[in-house]
C-alpha cells in the first residue's frame, strides 16, 4: 500500500549484535494470566488475512493466524508452525515438518492440507503475499502426510523463500475458504474465514468502534498472558493522545513533538526504537534531465540531514546514508558510496556537468541553455511538507530553481505510482519482511511498472540479474556478496537521495503492563512482533529475590562517536543473573535493551546526537524469580565532534505549542465588543 | 384538488429529485482526479492482478457502462462495496444509523426545547437586558463553529475535570451487570456531544422563535384580547404561541430530514461512530462508494422529510390550500 508504507516503525537498534534467544511461554507459566490491553488504530481493522496488506491489519493477522516461519526481534527466522525444514540437494524441493499439536480456534487440528490449500489458493488468486519471485518459483505443493508439506520449485530457491515468503503468508482453514470464489471481495465472518490458529482469536467487532480479540487458551505454543486485546478506532491522532492521557487506551504511538509532554507523566514510559523505514527524495530517472546520473548525485549532496533531524524531528531520527538501514547489521555494505551534505561538492558537479546560469537570472539552466525548473513533489502532511520545504531551500542555495508542489489523496499517489508524473518526490517506505534483499529488490526493473514500488524507474540490467540470483541463493556468504554488490550498484546509480530514518516512539502505561522490553527493538505492536505480544503481562508478578543493577558509562563522549554503556545485574549477594533483558534509557527515553551474559553484564551502544549532559539509567523489569530494580543515574558529558558541523539553510524556529489562553482572551474580547455594540444600538 | 392527488404529485416530484441527485452524485465522484484504486491495490501486485481487480469492480469499463451498472445495482438495493472496508456500503451505513440517530435526535430535542423557552422569554421581555443578553448568546452560538465548541467542552470537562470519557459510544471492555448500567454508560458518553450539538444549534431556532412570536404579538387580535382584559399568560399560550409555531414546525421538519446524515464535525471531535464519522473517514480516504451511498441516503431522508412537512402543513395551517 503506497500510502501505508508510511513511517510506522519497527526494528532493531544497531546495537544488539548478540544472537537472540527467546523464551517462549511453552507450558511454563511465569506470570498471572489476565488483563486487557487497548491500543488505538486510525480506522476499522479489515480482517482479510490473504489479501489485505495494511500495517494496522498485518498486526492483527499476526495475532490471529499462524505462519510457517516467524521472525524474532532481530529479524532472525524462527521455526513456528513449521518446526523444521530441509532443502533437497538441488535446492528445488523444500520439506516442512509441521508442529503436531496446533489446532484451529474451533478445535480442529491444523494439518498439511490447510497449508497446501493456503498456498495453492493464494497462488491461484495471485494475492499480494505471494506475488514476487518466491511465489513465482513454486511449481507444486504436496501434503504426503498430515504434518509434512513439500514444496517443489521451478528453480533453486534460497533463504528468501523462507524469510520473505513463509514469514508472510497467513495460514487459513481449508474448510472455511475452499468455496470462496474471490478473496479480494470476500469479507470473512465468524465461522467463515475468521477461524485462525494464532495466540489470539476473534471475539467481536463493532464497525467504527473497536475490534476485540480474546486469548486462545489452547494455543499450541502456550497461551498469551493477556486475556483480551482491544483495537480501538480513533481516527484522529490528537484524540488518541487525549484518550491515552485519560487512560482510555494503554499505549499510543507519539510524534517527536509530543515526547516532552509525556516524559514527565506518572506511570508512563516512552520507548524509542529505530524504525527500519526511511525517507527519500526519489528522482524520476525516466525523464531527462534526471536520467543524468551526475545531476542525481549533485542533488544527493544537497540534503541537510542534521538540520532536518534537529528542526523537524526534535532529534528523534537518524541520518540515512545507506540503502539498507543499519538494522540489517552486517548485510550493510560499509564501502558503498555515501552522499553527505556538501553544497560545494554539489555545485562542483553541477558546474562540471554544464548546469550553469546562462541568462543571468541567478538560477542554473540546462546545459543547452534553456530554463531548468525542477519540481519537487511531496504529500501535504505537515511533517512531510516541512521536510521537502527545507530540502528545496537547500537545493536553491546551489542555484537550482526548485518548485515545491504538495498534494494529497488519490490524485497525488496516482501521479506518483501510476502516472510517474514527477521530477523529484519525497517518499517514505517501510519494509515488511526480514529478508535483507527485499529492500534492494525495490530498485529492479520488474518493480518499475505502473503501480510498482520502483517509482524512480531505475533500470539496470546487472542489478536485475543479480537480484534474481539473490532470490535463489541459499548460502549466506554468497548472498552477502550479492547484496553488497547490489548496494554498490544502487549507490552508484543514485536513483534517490536518502534522507533520514525516523524513530518509532511509543508511550505505554508501564505501571499497568510489563513485558514491553521483549518487544524492543521492534517496538511493541508493530506488525511483526507476535512474540513480543505474547510476553506482555499485567504488572505485579511475585518476585523472589531482590536484585541490584550497577550501571557504568564513560564520563565523557563526543557526538557522532558511539559510547559503550553497560550494566551488571546481580542478586544482593553478588550472584550474576543470566539471560534476562535490561532496558537502557538516556534522558528518560528507553533507547534499547540488551541481554545479560553469564556474568550478569549487559552491554549496549549509544550514539549521542547532541552535546550536553546525558543522564543514563538502566532498569530491570523483573520476573517471577527476580524483583525489578533500577540503577542509579549516571551522567556523562558529551562534547561536539571535531569535524566542522554542517550548516543548514536559514533556520526556521521550531513550532511552538499552541497556547490556548490567547484563544480564550480573543473570544472574550470579541464577545465584549459585540455586547457593547448591541447595547449602544439598543440605546440609540 | 384533494390531498391524495397532491400527495401523489409531490411524491413524483420527490422521486424525480432523488433521481437527479443520484445522477449528479455518480458523476461528481468520477470528476475527482486520481485513480480510486490506488488506495486498494498494493504496489506489489503485478499488472495482471491489478487488471483483474479493476475488472472485478467494473472500473475498466467506459463511464456509461459503469453508470448503467450502478443504476441497476441501486434498483436491486445494492449500494456497492467499500474500497477500504471491503464490505457492502449499505451495511456500513445501516450499522451506524442507530448511533447517529441517538445523538442527533437527543440533541435536537434539547435544541427545540431550549430555543422555544428562550425565544418565549426573549419575546415576552422584549427590549430588556435579558432579551439582549439572550440575543447575544444566540448569535454567538450561531456563529461559533460547533467543532470548536465541542473541542473546548471536551478539553475542559473530559480532560481537565475528568468527568466524561473522550471517545466512543460506550465502554466495550466493561462487563455490564444490567441493562441499566449499560444505558448509564451510553448516557455518560452521550452527554457531551449531545450538549455540544444541542447548544451549538440553538442560535437559529431561538431567533426564529423570538421573531415569529414578536410578529404575532403585533397582530390585531392580540391587541384586542389585551383590550378586553384576557390575562397575559392566557394570551401568550392560547393565542400567540400556537400561531407562532407554524414556521417553527417547518424548520423542525426540515432539520429532522438531516438527522440520518449525522453531524460530521461533532462526531469527529467526539469520535462518535456515526454516519458523520464514516463520511469524514471516507472523504479522507476517497472511498467513494461509501460517500455516494451516504449522500444518497441523506438525500432520500431529506426529500422525504420535506414531503412530509408539506403534507402536515396542510393540516396545521388552514390558510394553506393545495391548489
mmCIF file of C-alpha atoms in Angstrom, chain A residues 514-660:
data_model
loop_
_atom_site.group_PDB
_atom_site.id
_atom_site.type_symbol
_atom_site.label_atom_id
_atom_site.label_comp_id
_atom_site.label_asym_id
_atom_site.label_seq_id
_atom_site.Cartn_x
_atom_site.Cartn_y
_atom_site.Cartn_z
ATOM 1 C CA UNK A 514 5.118 -5.264 31.816
ATOM 2 C CA UNK A 515 6.999 -7.164 29.200
ATOM 3 C CA UNK A 516 7.414 -4.454 26.609
ATOM 4 C CA UNK A 517 11.162 -4.994 26.761
ATOM 5 C CA UNK A 518 10.683 -8.238 24.876
ATOM 6 C CA UNK A 519 9.220 -6.328 22.021
ATOM 7 C CA UNK A 520 12.114 -3.915 21.794
ATOM 8 C CA UNK A 521 13.803 -3.266 19.474
ATOM 9 C CA UNK A 522 10.843 -3.866 17.202
ATOM 10 C CA UNK A 523 8.514 -1.588 19.041
ATOM 11 C CA UNK A 524 5.557 -3.378 20.578
ATOM 12 C CA UNK A 525 2.599 -3.972 18.359
ATOM 13 C CA UNK A 526 4.357 -3.221 15.181
ATOM 14 C CA UNK A 527 3.103 -5.826 12.858
ATOM 15 C CA UNK A 528 5.807 -8.428 13.101
ATOM 16 C CA UNK A 529 6.094 -8.818 16.813
ATOM 17 C CA UNK A 530 3.671 -11.542 17.746
ATOM 18 C CA UNK A 531 6.329 -12.861 20.108
ATOM 19 C CA UNK A 532 6.565 -9.579 21.990
ATOM 20 C CA UNK A 533 2.804 -9.615 22.306
ATOM 21 C CA UNK A 534 2.743 -12.999 23.916
ATOM 22 C CA UNK A 535 5.125 -11.768 26.573
ATOM 23 C CA UNK A 536 3.075 -8.762 27.638
ATOM 24 C CA UNK A 537 1.514 -9.286 31.036
ATOM 25 C CA UNK A 538 -0.007 -7.438 33.929
ATOM 26 C CA UNK A 539 2.388 -5.823 36.363
ATOM 27 C CA UNK A 540 2.708 -7.342 39.759
ATOM 28 C CA UNK A 541 4.166 -10.793 39.368
ATOM 29 C CA UNK A 542 5.532 -12.046 42.678
ATOM 30 C CA UNK A 543 9.285 -11.886 42.769
ATOM 31 C CA UNK A 544 11.532 -13.948 44.960
ATOM 32 C CA UNK A 545 14.939 -12.320 45.081
ATOM 33 C CA UNK A 546 15.923 -8.684 45.362
ATOM 34 C CA UNK A 547 18.310 -7.566 42.676
ATOM 35 C CA UNK A 548 20.988 -4.958 42.173
ATOM 36 C CA UNK A 549 21.776 -3.187 38.963
ATOM 37 C CA UNK A 550 25.046 -1.301 38.524
ATOM 38 C CA UNK A 551 25.457 0.956 35.546
ATOM 39 C CA UNK A 552 28.733 2.028 34.052
ATOM 40 C CA UNK A 553 29.049 4.731 31.418
ATOM 41 C CA UNK A 554 32.041 6.632 30.029
ATOM 42 C CA UNK A 555 32.243 10.016 31.755
ATOM 43 C CA UNK A 556 32.779 11.893 28.503
ATOM 44 C CA UNK A 557 31.937 11.393 24.861
ATOM 45 C CA UNK A 558 31.631 13.225 21.595
ATOM 46 C CA UNK A 559 28.779 13.445 19.155
ATOM 47 C CA UNK A 560 28.990 11.029 16.240
ATOM 48 C CA UNK A 561 31.005 8.636 18.352
ATOM 49 C CA UNK A 562 29.358 5.537 19.727
ATOM 50 C CA UNK A 563 29.536 5.197 23.515
ATOM 51 C CA UNK A 564 29.584 1.847 25.265
ATOM 52 C CA UNK A 565 27.159 1.632 28.140
ATOM 53 C CA UNK A 566 26.894 -1.463 30.284
ATOM 54 C CA UNK A 567 25.063 -2.652 33.331
ATOM 55 C CA UNK A 568 25.577 -5.610 35.645
ATOM 56 C CA UNK A 569 22.618 -7.360 37.197
ATOM 57 C CA UNK A 570 23.203 -9.412 40.302
ATOM 58 C CA UNK A 571 21.325 -10.597 43.341
ATOM 59 C CA UNK A 572 22.142 -8.901 46.637
ATOM 60 C CA UNK A 573 24.850 -11.432 47.437
ATOM 61 C CA UNK A 574 26.545 -10.830 44.119
ATOM 62 C CA UNK A 575 25.360 -13.809 42.079
ATOM 63 C CA UNK A 576 25.014 -12.721 38.449
ATOM 64 C CA UNK A 577 21.624 -13.100 36.778
ATOM 65 C CA UNK A 578 21.934 -14.509 33.294
ATOM 66 C CA UNK A 579 19.904 -14.167 30.131
ATOM 67 C CA UNK A 580 17.432 -11.518 31.098
ATOM 68 C CA UNK A 581 16.836 -8.198 29.412
ATOM 69 C CA UNK A 582 17.945 -4.881 30.830
ATOM 70 C CA UNK A 583 16.475 -1.655 29.455
ATOM 71 C CA UNK A 584 18.679 1.349 28.927
ATOM 72 C CA UNK A 585 17.439 4.886 28.867
ATOM 73 C CA UNK A 586 19.020 8.233 28.139
ATOM 74 C CA UNK A 587 17.287 11.387 29.312
ATOM 75 C CA UNK A 588 14.243 9.348 30.309
ATOM 76 C CA UNK A 589 13.786 7.690 26.920
ATOM 77 C CA UNK A 590 14.391 3.996 26.612
ATOM 78 C CA UNK A 591 16.659 3.521 23.606
ATOM 79 C CA UNK A 592 17.218 -0.196 23.697
ATOM 80 C CA UNK A 593 17.612 -3.329 25.713
ATOM 81 C CA UNK A 594 20.299 -5.964 25.945
ATOM 82 C CA UNK A 595 20.548 -9.415 27.426
ATOM 83 C CA UNK A 596 22.826 -10.185 30.333
ATOM 84 C CA UNK A 597 25.665 -12.643 29.789
ATOM 85 C CA UNK A 598 26.994 -15.300 32.162
ATOM 86 C CA UNK A 599 28.499 -12.552 34.355
ATOM 87 C CA UNK A 600 25.202 -10.716 34.552
ATOM 88 C CA UNK A 601 26.546 -7.982 32.297
ATOM 89 C CA UNK A 602 24.523 -6.394 29.518
ATOM 90 C CA UNK A 603 26.205 -4.014 27.116
ATOM 91 C CA UNK A 604 24.695 -1.610 24.633
ATOM 92 C CA UNK A 605 25.936 1.124 22.365
ATOM 93 C CA UNK A 606 24.619 4.645 22.348
ATOM 94 C CA UNK A 607 25.127 7.336 19.757
ATOM 95 C CA UNK A 608 24.799 10.801 21.305
ATOM 96 C CA UNK A 609 23.212 13.175 18.849
ATOM 97 C CA UNK A 610 23.565 16.466 20.655
ATOM 98 C CA UNK A 611 26.114 17.912 23.020
ATOM 99 C CA UNK A 612 25.467 18.388 26.700
ATOM 100 C CA UNK A 613 24.992 16.115 29.691
ATOM 101 C CA UNK A 614 23.243 12.802 29.115
ATOM 102 C CA UNK A 615 21.628 11.053 32.067
ATOM 103 C CA UNK A 616 21.743 7.308 31.666
ATOM 104 C CA UNK A 617 19.768 4.800 33.614
ATOM 105 C CA UNK A 618 19.346 1.053 33.399
ATOM 106 C CA UNK A 619 16.325 -0.834 34.522
ATOM 107 C CA UNK A 620 15.390 -4.450 35.002
ATOM 108 C CA UNK A 621 11.671 -5.064 34.778
ATOM 109 C CA UNK A 622 11.637 -8.167 36.948
ATOM 110 C CA UNK A 623 10.387 -11.702 36.527
ATOM 111 C CA UNK A 624 8.741 -14.344 38.641
ATOM 112 C CA UNK A 625 12.091 -15.138 40.224
ATOM 113 C CA UNK A 626 13.783 -11.764 40.442
ATOM 114 C CA UNK A 627 12.401 -8.418 41.529
ATOM 115 C CA UNK A 628 12.507 -5.388 39.273
ATOM 116 C CA UNK A 629 15.156 -2.781 40.008
ATOM 117 C CA UNK A 630 16.587 0.452 38.696
ATOM 118 C CA UNK A 631 20.181 1.568 38.599
ATOM 119 C CA UNK A 632 21.405 4.941 39.830
ATOM 120 C CA UNK A 633 21.501 7.712 37.291
ATOM 121 C CA UNK A 634 24.918 8.145 35.709
ATOM 122 C CA UNK A 635 25.754 11.292 33.786
ATOM 123 C CA UNK A 636 28.242 11.665 31.021
ATOM 124 C CA UNK A 637 29.054 14.897 29.278
ATOM 125 C CA UNK A 638 29.047 14.929 25.532
ATOM 126 C CA UNK A 639 31.015 17.472 23.577
ATOM 127 C CA UNK A 640 30.687 18.429 19.952
ATOM 128 C CA UNK A 641 32.638 16.282 17.497
ATOM 129 C CA UNK A 642 35.710 17.937 15.969
ATOM 130 C CA UNK A 643 34.624 17.889 12.348
ATOM 131 C CA UNK A 644 33.057 21.106 11.086
ATOM 132 C CA UNK A 645 29.374 20.836 11.621
ATOM 133 C CA UNK A 646 27.251 21.049 8.521
ATOM 134 C CA UNK A 647 25.491 24.303 8.013
ATOM 135 C CA UNK A 648 21.845 24.172 7.156
ATOM 136 C CA UNK A 649 19.732 26.753 5.426
ATOM 137 C CA UNK A 650 18.382 29.648 7.448
ATOM 138 C CA UNK A 651 16.828 28.029 10.478
ATOM 139 C CA UNK A 652 13.119 28.292 10.897
ATOM 140 C CA UNK A 653 12.126 28.488 14.560
ATOM 141 C CA UNK A 654 10.679 25.215 15.872
ATOM 142 C CA UNK A 655 6.894 25.303 16.112
ATOM 143 C CA UNK A 656 5.560 26.403 19.428
ATOM 144 C CA UNK A 657 2.844 24.538 21.191
ATOM 145 C CA UNK A 658 -0.382 26.463 20.779
ATOM 146 C CA UNK A 659 -1.156 28.478 23.852
ATOM 147 C CA UNK A 660 -4.882 28.345 24.406
#
